[in-house]
Amino acid sequence: MCAMRVSRRDFLKASGIATGSLLLPTSAALAAGEVPRFPLRKKVGEVTTICTYCAVGCGQVVGTLAGEVVNIEGDPDHPINQGALCSKGAASLQIINNPKRLTKVLYRAPGASDWEEKDWDWALDRIAQNIKATRDANWIEKTAEGKTVNRTEGIAFVGGSQNTNEECYLWVKALRAMGLVYIEHQARI
Ligand code: SF4
């Protein structure tokens, strides 16, 4: 006999209790007047992502409604956590919906005590200028033995646990092209 494999997500979808949605009353229950006749179910979008907290890299399902994140829970199809989340990951919703979340660029000039609001164009130009200046000031073309290395030891880079393999690949390409040698990832720390 051929055993059909049904994933936990397939089961949840088929049974109408997929992420962020609500149980629907049966037509028999509606007809019997056992439940109020108003729409109980709203369309909740789902996208998968990786928990931003630590290097375990648990998979999450993010539920969205009308452009807002309304739910984050463990992804039952993810091979690492199989639907489970620790207490930090389970509280991820508060990262998104949090009045204390910074939404603007803040800059504190050297020696200043106050923060200034800046726009992203200003910030990106400033970051690029500082990278260029630091790279130029610390450029090593040859070692003491005369070996050509073309590198800078004045800048280091640390990636985050939510970076995907593809993002890491692009990061390393760009960083090596700039001559960086000190490249680390939070997952290894
Ligand atoms: S859910 Fe917990 S264990 Fe999993 S990645 Fe997030 S912080 Fe780490």
PDB file of C-alpha atoms and ligand atoms in Angstrom:
ATOM      1  CA  MET A   1       0.000   0.000   0.000  1.00  0.00           C
ATOM      2  CA  CYS A   2       1.325   3.445  -0.910  1.00  0.00           C
ATOM      3  CA  ALA A   3       1.588   5.707   2.144  1.00  0.00           C
ATOM      4  CA  MET A   4       1.007   9.378   1.252  1.00  0.00           C
ATOM      5  CA  ARG A   5       3.320  11.769   3.085  1.00  0.00           C
ATOM      6  CA  VAL A   6       1.503  14.780   4.505  1.00  0.00           C
ATOM      7  CA  SER A   7       3.603  17.551   6.045  1.00  0.00           C
ATOM      8  CA  ARG A   8       2.462  19.269   9.205  1.00  0.00           C
ATOM      9  CA  ARG A   9       1.811  22.418   7.184  1.00  0.00           C
ATOM     10  CA  ASP A  10      -0.301  20.541   4.623  1.00  0.00           C
ATOM     11  CA  PHE A  11      -2.306  19.086   7.486  1.00  0.00           C
ATOM     12  CA  LEU A  12      -2.824  22.516   9.062  1.00  0.00           C
ATOM     13  CA  LYS A  13      -3.847  24.063   5.741  1.00  0.00           C
ATOM     14  CA  ALA A  14      -6.211  21.239   4.932  1.00  0.00           C
ATOM     15  CA  SER A  15      -7.810  21.470   8.338  1.00  0.00           C
ATOM     16  CA  GLY A  16      -8.276  25.240   8.077  1.00  0.00           C
ATOM     17  CA  ILE A  17      -6.076  26.190  10.998  1.00  0.00           C
ATOM     18  CA  ALA A  18      -3.075  27.468   9.097  1.00  0.00           C
ATOM     19  CA  THR A  19      -0.972  30.240  10.561  1.00  0.00           C
ATOM     20  CA  GLY A  20      -2.873  33.266  11.732  1.00  0.00           C
ATOM     21  CA  SER A  21      -6.263  32.125  10.457  1.00  0.00           C
ATOM     22  CA  LEU A  22      -9.277  31.194  12.522  1.00  0.00           C
ATOM     23  CA  LEU A  23     -11.377  28.043  12.760  1.00  0.00           C
ATOM     24  CA  LEU A  24     -14.485  28.302  10.630  1.00  0.00           C
ATOM     25  CA  PRO A  25     -17.836  27.211  11.937  1.00  0.00           C
ATOM     26  CA  THR A  26     -19.456  24.350  10.066  1.00  0.00           C
ATOM     27  CA  SER A  27     -22.472  25.097   7.872  1.00  0.00           C
ATOM     28  CA  ALA A  28     -24.542  22.870  10.169  1.00  0.00           C
ATOM     29  CA  ALA A  29     -23.545  24.962  13.157  1.00  0.00           C
ATOM     30  CA  LEU A  30     -24.339  28.163  11.242  1.00  0.00           C
ATOM     31  CA  ALA A  31     -27.753  26.806  10.218  1.00  0.00           C
ATOM     32  CA  ALA A  32     -28.493  25.868  13.814  1.00  0.00           C
ATOM     33  CA  GLY A  33     -27.696  29.413  14.880  1.00  0.00           C
ATOM     34  CA  GLU A  34     -24.953  28.187  17.185  1.00  0.00           C
ATOM     35  CA  VAL A  35     -22.481  30.805  16.027  1.00  0.00           C
ATOM     36  CA  PRO A  36     -22.908  34.442  14.916  1.00  0.00           C
ATOM     37  CA  ARG A  37     -23.279  34.881  11.129  1.00  0.00           C
ATOM     38  CA  PHE A  38     -20.520  37.357  10.383  1.00  0.00           C
ATOM     39  CA  PRO A  39     -17.202  36.796   8.639  1.00  0.00           C
ATOM     40  CA  LEU A  40     -14.884  35.221  11.175  1.00  0.00           C
ATOM     41  CA  ARG A  41     -11.991  34.607   8.846  1.00  0.00           C
ATOM     42  CA  LYS A  42      -9.707  37.228   7.315  1.00  0.00           C
ATOM     43  CA  LYS A  43      -7.064  36.610   4.710  1.00  0.00           C
ATOM     44  CA  VAL A  44      -3.694  36.426   6.449  1.00  0.00           C
ATOM     45  CA  GLY A  45      -0.608  36.384   4.233  1.00  0.00           C
ATOM     46  CA  GLU A  46       2.331  34.109   5.025  1.00  0.00           C
ATOM     47  CA  VAL A  47       6.012  34.490   4.298  1.00  0.00           C
ATOM     48  CA  THR A  48       8.871  32.481   5.734  1.00  0.00           C
ATOM     49  CA  THR A  49      11.965  33.991   7.289  1.00  0.00           C
ATOM     50  CA  ILE A  50      14.846  33.206   9.659  1.00  0.00           C
ATOM     51  CA  CYS A  51      14.861  34.261  13.314  1.00  0.00           C
ATOM     52  CA  THR A  52      17.106  37.292  13.739  1.00  0.00           C
ATOM     53  CA  TYR A  53      18.325  36.468  17.228  1.00  0.00           C
ATOM     54  CA  CYS A  54      20.923  33.726  17.217  1.00  0.00           C
ATOM     55  CA  ALA A  55      23.028  31.417  15.118  1.00  0.00           C
ATOM     56  CA  VAL A  56      20.693  28.435  15.445  1.00  0.00           C
ATOM     57  CA  GLY A  57      18.793  29.974  12.543  1.00  0.00           C
ATOM     58  CA  CYS A  58      15.271  28.755  13.288  1.00  0.00           C
ATOM     59  CA  GLY A  59      12.692  29.115  10.554  1.00  0.00           C
ATOM     60  CA  GLN A  60       9.656  31.305  11.161  1.00  0.00           C
ATOM     61  CA  VAL A  61       6.363  31.982   9.437  1.00  0.00           C
ATOM     62  CA  VAL A  62       5.333  35.635   9.402  1.00  0.00           C
ATOM     63  CA  GLY A  63       1.624  36.390   9.134  1.00  0.00           C
ATOM     64  CA  THR A  64       0.630  39.724   7.573  1.00  0.00           C
ATOM     65  CA  LEU A  65      -2.712  41.440   7.358  1.00  0.00           C
ATOM     66  CA  ALA A  66      -3.295  44.705   5.466  1.00  0.00           C
ATOM     67  CA  GLY A  67       0.436  45.384   5.286  1.00  0.00           C
ATOM     68  CA  GLU A  68       1.017  44.820   9.008  1.00  0.00           C
ATOM     69  CA  VAL A  69       2.832  41.929  10.662  1.00  0.00           C
ATOM     70  CA  VAL A  70       0.243  40.316  12.935  1.00  0.00           C
ATOM     71  CA  ASN A  71       1.865  37.020  13.883  1.00  0.00           C
ATOM     72  CA  ILE A  72       5.256  35.263  13.923  1.00  0.00           C
ATOM     73  CA  GLU A  73       5.566  31.591  14.798  1.00  0.00           C
ATOM     74  CA  GLY A  74       7.827  28.603  14.205  1.00  0.00           C
ATOM     75  CA  ASP A  75       7.905  27.144  10.712  1.00  0.00           C
ATOM     76  CA  PRO A  76       6.811  23.484  10.972  1.00  0.00           C
ATOM     77  CA  ASP A  77       8.506  22.705   7.641  1.00  0.00           C
ATOM     78  CA  HIS A  78      11.894  24.104   8.651  1.00  0.00           C
ATOM     79  CA  PRO A  79      14.484  21.333   9.134  1.00  0.00           C
ATOM     80  CA  ILE A  80      16.233  23.022  12.075  1.00  0.00           C
ATOM     81  CA  ASN A  81      13.405  23.857  14.477  1.00  0.00           C
ATOM     82  CA  GLN A  82      10.447  21.948  12.971  1.00  0.00           C
ATOM     83  CA  GLY A  83       7.966  24.507  14.264  1.00  0.00           C
ATOM     84  CA  ALA A  84       9.513  25.156  17.671  1.00  0.00           C
ATOM     85  CA  LEU A  85      10.915  28.478  18.847  1.00  0.00           C
ATOM     86  CA  CYS A  86      12.667  29.419  22.083  1.00  0.00           C
ATOM     87  CA  SER A  87      11.221  32.226  24.192  1.00  0.00           C
ATOM     88  CA  LYS A  88      13.196  34.895  22.315  1.00  0.00           C
ATOM     89  CA  GLY A  89      12.153  33.658  18.902  1.00  0.00           C
ATOM     90  CA  ALA A  90       8.564  33.257  20.063  1.00  0.00           C
ATOM     91  CA  ALA A  91       8.544  36.934  21.078  1.00  0.00           C
ATOM     92  CA  SER A  92       9.795  38.136  17.672  1.00  0.00           C
ATOM     93  CA  LEU A  93       6.602  40.041  16.988  1.00  0.00           C
ATOM     94  CA  GLN A  94       7.732  42.691  19.463  1.00  0.00           C
ATOM     95  CA  ILE A  95      10.746  43.485  17.267  1.00  0.00           C
ATOM     96  CA  ILE A  96       8.407  44.554  14.477  1.00  0.00           C
ATOM     97  CA  ASN A  97       5.595  46.175  16.437  1.00  0.00           C
ATOM     98  CA  ASN A  98       7.513  48.175  18.987  1.00  0.00           C
ATOM     99  CA  PRO A  99       7.213  51.933  19.592  1.00  0.00           C
ATOM    100  CA  LYS A 100      10.874  51.990  20.667  1.00  0.00           C
ATOM    101  CA  ARG A 101      12.072  50.690  17.323  1.00  0.00           C
ATOM    102  CA  LEU A 102      14.394  53.139  15.527  1.00  0.00           C
ATOM    103  CA  THR A 103      12.997  54.079  12.139  1.00  0.00           C
ATOM    104  CA  LYS A 104      15.267  57.009  11.249  1.00  0.00           C
ATOM    105  CA  VAL A 105      18.993  57.498  10.889  1.00  0.00           C
ATOM    106  CA  LEU A 106      20.480  59.079  14.014  1.00  0.00           C
ATOM    107  CA  TYR A 107      23.948  60.609  13.934  1.00  0.00           C
ATOM    108  CA  ARG A 108      26.071  61.841  16.791  1.00  0.00           C
ATOM    109  CA  ALA A 109      29.033  63.889  15.626  1.00  0.00           C
ATOM    110  CA  PRO A 110      32.431  63.293  17.245  1.00  0.00           C
ATOM    111  CA  GLY A 111      32.468  65.021  20.642  1.00  0.00           C
ATOM    112  CA  ALA A 112      28.761  65.903  20.472  1.00  0.00           C
ATOM    113  CA  SER A 113      26.283  64.861  23.147  1.00  0.00           C
ATOM    114  CA  ASP A 114      23.094  65.088  21.066  1.00  0.00           C
ATOM    115  CA  TRP A 115      21.823  62.926  18.232  1.00  0.00           C
ATOM    116  CA  GLU A 116      20.778  64.491  14.915  1.00  0.00           C
ATOM    117  CA  GLU A 117      18.240  63.023  12.509  1.00  0.00           C
ATOM    118  CA  LYS A 118      19.679  62.381   9.055  1.00  0.00           C
ATOM    119  CA  ASP A 119      18.294  60.914   5.844  1.00  0.00           C
ATOM    120  CA  TRP A 120      19.533  57.686   4.276  1.00  0.00           C
ATOM    121  CA  ASP A 121      21.245  59.443   1.323  1.00  0.00           C
ATOM    122  CA  TRP A 122      23.388  61.368   3.783  1.00  0.00           C
ATOM    123  CA  ALA A 123      24.143  58.252   5.824  1.00  0.00           C
ATOM    124  CA  LEU A 124      25.088  56.060   2.869  1.00  0.00           C
ATOM    125  CA  ASP A 125      27.386  58.761   1.444  1.00  0.00           C
ATOM    126  CA  ARG A 126      28.993  59.149   4.849  1.00  0.00           C
ATOM    127  CA  ILE A 127      29.533  55.398   5.244  1.00  0.00           C
ATOM    128  CA  ALA A 128      31.056  55.152   1.754  1.00  0.00           C
ATOM    129  CA  GLN A 129      33.368  58.116   2.408  1.00  0.00           C
ATOM    130  CA  ASN A 130      34.554  56.656   5.716  1.00  0.00           C
ATOM    131  CA  ILE A 131      35.170  53.224   4.191  1.00  0.00           C
ATOM    132  CA  LYS A 132      37.174  54.786   1.353  1.00  0.00           C
ATOM    133  CA  ALA A 133      39.213  57.000   3.694  1.00  0.00           C
ATOM    134  CA  THR A 134      39.957  54.132   6.115  1.00  0.00           C
ATOM    135  CA  ARG A 135      40.819  51.749   3.297  1.00  0.00           C
ATOM    136  CA  ASP A 136      43.197  54.264   1.695  1.00  0.00           C
ATOM    137  CA  ALA A 137      44.848  55.131   5.003  1.00  0.00           C
ATOM    138  CA  ASN A 138      45.482  51.454   5.846  1.00  0.00           C
ATOM    139  CA  TRP A 139      46.231  50.015   2.417  1.00  0.00           C
ATOM    140  CA  ILE A 140      48.963  47.383   2.273  1.00  0.00           C
ATOM    141  CA  GLU A 141      50.218  46.672  -1.204  1.00  0.00           C
ATOM    142  CA  LYS A 142      53.181  44.466  -0.286  1.00  0.00           C
ATOM    143  CA  THR A 143      54.354  42.663   2.829  1.00  0.00           C
ATOM    144  CA  ALA A 144      57.743  43.331   4.391  1.00  0.00           C
ATOM    145  CA  GLU A 145      59.036  40.402   2.357  1.00  0.00           C
ATOM    146  CA  GLY A 146      57.883  42.045  -0.871  1.00  0.00           C
ATOM    147  CA  LYS A 147      54.901  39.746  -1.471  1.00  0.00           C
ATOM    148  CA  THR A 148      51.978  41.511  -3.175  1.00  0.00           C
ATOM    149  CA  VAL A 149      48.834  41.301  -1.003  1.00  0.00           C
ATOM    150  CA  ASN A 150      46.712  44.408  -1.823  1.00  0.00           C
ATOM    151  CA  ARG A 151      44.688  44.406   1.377  1.00  0.00           C
ATOM    152  CA  THR A 152      43.476  46.626   4.195  1.00  0.00           C
ATOM    153  CA  GLU A 153      43.688  45.630   7.839  1.00  0.00           C
ATOM    154  CA  GLY A 154      41.893  48.799   8.986  1.00  0.00           C
ATOM    155  CA  ILE A 155      38.324  47.517   8.487  1.00  0.00           C
ATOM    156  CA  ALA A 156      36.648  44.376   9.806  1.00  0.00           C
ATOM    157  CA  PHE A 157      33.232  42.935   8.996  1.00  0.00           C
ATOM    158  CA  VAL A 158      30.852  40.860  11.121  1.00  0.00           C
ATOM    159  CA  GLY A 159      27.792  39.288   9.507  1.00  0.00           C
ATOM    160  CA  GLY A 160      24.526  38.515  11.276  1.00  0.00           C
ATOM    161  CA  SER A 161      22.788  35.226  11.942  1.00  0.00           C
ATOM    162  CA  GLN A 162      19.864  36.143   9.704  1.00  0.00           C
ATOM    163  CA  ASN A 163      22.067  36.517   6.614  1.00  0.00           C
ATOM    164  CA  THR A 164      21.293  33.821   4.076  1.00  0.00           C
ATOM    165  CA  ASN A 165      23.961  31.849   2.213  1.00  0.00           C
ATOM    166  CA  GLU A 166      23.267  33.947  -0.883  1.00  0.00           C
ATOM    167  CA  GLU A 167      23.665  37.209   1.038  1.00  0.00           C
ATOM    168  CA  CYS A 168      26.898  35.944   2.626  1.00  0.00           C
ATOM    169  CA  TYR A 169      28.224  35.038  -0.807  1.00  0.00           C
ATOM    170  CA  LEU A 170      27.572  38.581  -2.070  1.00  0.00           C
ATOM    171  CA  TRP A 171      29.009  40.149   1.092  1.00  0.00           C
ATOM    172  CA  VAL A 172      32.253  38.200   0.810  1.00  0.00           C
ATOM    173  CA  LYS A 173      32.576  39.034  -2.901  1.00  0.00           C
ATOM    174  CA  ALA A 174      32.218  42.754  -2.153  1.00  0.00           C
ATOM    175  CA  LEU A 175      34.449  42.676   0.940  1.00  0.00           C
ATOM    176  CA  ARG A 176      37.270  40.760  -0.758  1.00  0.00           C
ATOM    177  CA  ALA A 177      37.059  43.200  -3.673  1.00  0.00           C
ATOM    178  CA  MET A 178      37.635  46.026  -1.178  1.00  0.00           C
ATOM    179  CA  GLY A 179      40.677  44.206   0.215  1.00  0.00           C
ATOM    180  CA  LEU A 180      39.261  43.153   3.601  1.00  0.00           C
ATOM    181  CA  VAL A 181      40.808  40.147   5.302  1.00  0.00           C
ATOM    182  CA  TYR A 182      39.080  40.283   8.691  1.00  0.00           C
ATOM    183  CA  ILE A 183      35.666  38.846   7.808  1.00  0.00           C
ATOM    184  CA  GLU A 184      33.652  37.050  10.472  1.00  0.00           C
ATOM    185  CA  HIS A 185      30.127  35.848  11.031  1.00  0.00           C
ATOM    186  CA  GLN A 186      28.067  35.897  14.179  1.00  0.00           C
ATOM    187  CA  ALA A 187      27.298  32.205  13.723  1.00  0.00           C
ATOM    188  CA  ARG A 188      30.969  31.376  14.413  1.00  0.00           C
ATOM    189  CA  ILE A 189      31.371  33.591  17.472  1.00  0.00           C
TER     190      ILE A 189
HETATM  191  S1  SF4 B   1      14.176  30.853  18.041  1.00  0.00           S
HETATM  192 FE1  SF4 B   1      15.681  30.934  19.698  1.00  0.00          FE
HETATM  193  S2  SF4 B   1      17.117  29.233  19.227  1.00  0.00           S
HETATM  194 FE2  SF4 B   1      15.948  29.679  17.341  1.00  0.00          FE
HETATM  195  S3  SF4 B   1      17.230  31.157  16.179  1.00  0.00           S
HETATM  196 FE3  SF4 B   1      15.739  32.333  17.416  1.00  0.00          FE
HETATM  197  S4  SF4 B   1      16.850  32.813  19.310  1.00  0.00           S
HETATM  198 FE4  SF4 B   1      17.956  31.134  18.317  1.00  0.00          FE
END
